[in-house]
C-alpha positions in Angstrom: 0.2 0.3 0.0 2.8 2.2 0.8 3.8 1.9 -3.0 0.3 3.3 -4.1 0.4 5.8 -1.8 3.3 7.3 -2.8 1.7 6.9 -6.9 -1.2 8.7 -5.7 0.8 11.6 -4.0 2.9 12.1 -7.1 -0.4 13.0 -8.9 -0.3 9.6 -10.9 -3.1 7.4 -11.9 -3.4 3.9 -11.0 -4.3 0.9 -13.6 -7.0 -1.4 -13.0 -4.8 -4.0 -11.6 -3.4 -1.9 -8.9 -6.3 -0.5 -8.0 -7.8 -4.1 -7.8 -4.7 -4.9 -5.8 -5.5 -1.9 -3.2 -8.8 -2.7 -3.0 -8.2 -6.3 -2.2 -6.5 -5.4 0.7 -8.3 -2.9 1.9 -11.5 -5.2 1.7 -9.5 -7.9 3.4 -8.6 -5.6 6.0 -5.2 -5.7 5.2 -4.8 -2.0 5.7 -4.8 0.4 8.4 -7.3 3.1 9.0 -4.5 6.0 8.6 -3.6 4.3 5.1 -7.5 3.8 4.2 -8.1 7.5 5.2 -4.8 8.7 3.0 -6.0 6.6 0.2 -9.2 7.8 -0.1 -7.9 11.2 0.3 -5.2 11.0 -2.6 -7.7 10.0 -5.4 -9.9 12.7 -4.2 -7.4 15.3 -4.9 -5.8 13.3 -7.9 -9.4 12.5 -9.4 -10.5 9.2 -10.2 -10.2 8.0 -13.2 -12.4 5.3 -15.4 -9.7 2.3 -15.0 -9.6 3.4 -10.9 -13.3 3.1 -10.2 -13.6 0.2 -12.9 -11.0 -1.8 -10.5 -12.7 -0.9 -7.6 -15.9 -2.0 -8.7 -14.9 -5.3 -9.9 -13.6 -6.3 -6.5 -16.8 -5.2 -4.4 -18.5 -6.9 -7.2 -17.0 -10.1 -6.5 -16.9 -9.8 -2.7 -20.3 -9.0 -2.6 -23.4 -11.3 -2.0 -25.3 -11.7 -5.0 -29.3 -12.2 -6.1 -30.6 -14.8 -8.4 -32.9 -12.4 -10.3 -31.3 -13.1 -13.8 -34.5 -14.3 -14.9 -36.2 -10.8 -15.1 -35.0 -7.1 -16.2 -34.3 -4.9 -13.4 -33.4 -1.0 -12.9 -31.5 0.6 -10.0 -32.2 4.2 -9.0 -29.1 4.4 -6.8 -27.1 7.7 -7.1 -23.6 8.9 -5.8 -25.6 11.2 -2.8 -23.1 14.2 -1.8 -24.4 17.1 -3.7 -24.5 19.0 -0.8 -28.2 20.2 -1.8 -30.3 19.1 1.8 -33.1 17.8 -0.7 -35.6 14.9 0.2 -34.3 11.7 -1.1 -35.5 11.7 -4.5 -33.8 8.5 -6.0 -35.8 6.5 -3.2 -39.2 8.1 -3.8 -39.0 7.6 -7.4 -37.9 3.5 -7.0 -41.6 3.9 -5.2 -43.2 5.6 -8.7 -41.1 3.0 -10.9 -42.9 -0.2 -8.9 -46.1 0.8 -9.0 -46.0 1.4 -13.0 -44.8 -2.4 -13.1 -40.6 -1.8 -13.4 -39.0 -4.4 -10.8 -36.6 -2.0 -9.1 -33.4 -3.4 -7.3 -32.8 -0.5 -5.1 -29.2 -0.7 -3.8 -28.3 2.1 -0.8 -27.1 2.7 2.6 -27.4 5.2 5.5 -26.0 8.8 4.8 -22.0 9.0 4.8 -21.7 12.6 2.9 -25.3 14.0 2.7 -28.7 14.8 5.1 -30.6 11.5 4.3 -29.7 8.1 2.5 -32.1 6.0 1.6 -31.7 3.6 4.4 -32.6 6.5 6.4 -35.7 6.9 4.7 -37.2 3.6 4.9 -36.1 2.8 8.5 -38.1 6.2 8.9 -41.2 4.8 7.0 -40.7 1.8 9.4 -39.4 -0.8 6.8 -37.3 -3.3 7.7 -33.9 -3.2 6.0 -31.9 -5.8 7.1 -33.9 -8.6 5.6 -31.9 -11.5 3.9 -31.1 -11.2 0.4 -33.8 -14.1 -0.4 -36.5 -12.1 1.4 -35.3 -9.2 -1.0 -35.8 -11.7 -3.9 -39.1 -12.2 -2.7 -40.0 -8.8 -2.5 -38.9 -7.8 -6.0 -41.1 -10.5 -7.4 -43.9 -9.9 -5.8 -44.0 -5.7 -5.3 -41.7 -5.0 -8.0 -39.3 -3.3 -5.2 -36.5 -4.8 -3.4 -33.7 -2.6 -0.8 -30.7 -3.9 -1.2 -28.9 -2.5 2.0 -25.5 -2.4 1.2 -23.6 -3.6 4.5 -25.9 -6.7 4.5 -24.5 -7.5 1.0 -21.4 -6.2 1.2 -19.8 -7.2 4.2 -15.9 -6.2 3.2 -17.1 -2.8 3.5 -16.8 -3.1 7.3 -13.3 -2.1 7.3 -14.1 1.5 5.3 -17.2 2.8 6.7 -15.9 4.2 9.9 -13.2 6.0 8.1 -16.0 7.7 5.5 -17.5 8.5 8.3 -14.6 9.9 10.0 -13.9 11.6 6.6 -17.0 13.2 6.3 -16.3 13.9 2.6 -17.0 12.3 -0.7 -14.8 9.7 -1.6 -14.6 7.1 -4.5 -17.3 5.3 -2.7 -19.7 7.5 -3.4 -19.2 6.4 -7.2 -18.5 2.6 -6.5 -22.0 2.5 -5.1 -24.0 2.8 -7.8 -21.8 0.7 -9.8 -21.8 -2.4 -7.1 -25.6 -3.3 -6.8 -25.3 -6.8 -6.0 -28.5 -7.8 -8.7 -26.3 -6.7 -11.2 -29.7 -4.5 -12.7 -30.1 -4.5 -16.5 -30.4 -0.8 -16.2 -29.7 2.5 -14.1 -30.8 5.7 -13.8 -27.6 7.0 -11.7 -27.2 10.8 -10.5 -24.0 12.1 -9.9 -22.9 15.3 -7.8 -20.8 16.9 -10.8 -21.8 17.5 -14.4 -18.0 16.6 -15.2 -17.8 13.4 -13.9 -21.2 12.1 -16.2 -19.1 10.7 -19.0 -16.6 9.1 -16.4 -19.6 6.7 -14.9 -20.9 6.1 -18.1 -17.7 4.5 -19.3 -17.2 2.7 -15.9 -20.2 1.0 -16.4 -19.6 0.5 -20.0 -16.5 -1.4 -18.9 -18.7 -3.3 -16.1 -20.9 -4.5 -19.1 -23.9 -2.6 -18.0 -26.5 -2.8 -20.9 -28.6 0.5 -20.6 -27.6 3.7 -18.1 -28.9 7.1 -18.0 -26.3 9.3 -16.0 -27.8 12.4 -14.7 -26.7 15.9 -13.2 -29.2 19.0 -12.9 -27.6 22.3 -13.3 -28.8 23.3 -10.3 -26.2 21.0 -8.8 -28.6 18.5 -7.8 -27.8 14.7 -8.7 -31.0 13.9 -9.6 -32.9 15.1 -13.1 -34.2 18.3 -11.9 -37.7 20.4 -12.3 -35.6 23.6 -11.5 -33.0 24.0 -14.1 -31.9 21.7 -17.4 -30.3 18.6 -16.7 -27.5 17.3 -18.1 -28.0 13.4 -19.4 -25.1 10.9 -20.7 -26.7 7.9 -21.8 -24.9 4.5 -22.3 -26.9 2.2 -24.8 -26.1 -0.8 -27.2 -22.0 0.2 -26.0 -22.4 3.5 -27.5 -21.8 7.0 -24.7 -24.1 10.4 -26.1 -24.6 13.6 -24.1 -27.2 15.7 -23.9 -29.4 18.1 -22.0 -33.2 18.1 -21.2 -35.7 21.0 -19.5 -38.7 20.4 -17.5 -40.4 21.8 -20.3 -39.5 19.4 -22.8 -41.7 17.3 -20.8 -44.7 19.5 -19.6 -43.3 20.0 -16.1 -43.5 23.8 -15.1 -39.9 25.1 -13.7 -40.1 24.5 -9.4 -37.6 26.3 -7.0 -35.0 24.1 -5.5 -36.0 25.3 -1.8 -39.3 23.3 -2.1 -37.4 19.9 -2.7 -35.4 20.3 0.6 -36.4 18.2 3.2 
């Protein structure tokens, strides 16, 4: 890990193989908290690359408990969080709407780390048991079109990172890895990100991971959502091709709102 840290401190990016090596050490509890914190901070300062994100995601996917839902088409609405807007949890509300419309949603999420409200926090406030077994999650998806994949249940190896992330309190590469590591391996994703400059980065990483169809979105009012108070940048990955474009609320017959109305 020392050699990897020195490389990052020189401003050099890691290859996918080096990232896999580092992540394996972290996920197996072989790295001290101070080195984990240094690693995450150095990556953040340098700026994460598609190879680093892909390598990290591959390790997390490999170590995750998987679900057997390959026979149905599933969608995830997990975003990066960390946009600092203090809105209510829009991606979770969207998951309920999609499920009611007949879409099978495998909502991947966690408690808040760098934002005011994580999806797990919202569901717990609603009295929903989020710590159910993977088998029960599968049953929920098949019966009501919606299952919540609580990250600590499916990503046990993350226990070595959680305290460090909480203590750091700022966005790290794990904000980007969360949406890329759904244990159900969703066929399609609506992925909100905290910065317009990383929409292509995330789409490229998902392409390398073999995701079929994804919309990576960022509201130009700084929301990691499709916003109704400004235009939204969308980077779409479909059939291996990546394209970026913008949409406006008026394109869908929606009257513009004020961002403050979304605070929760």
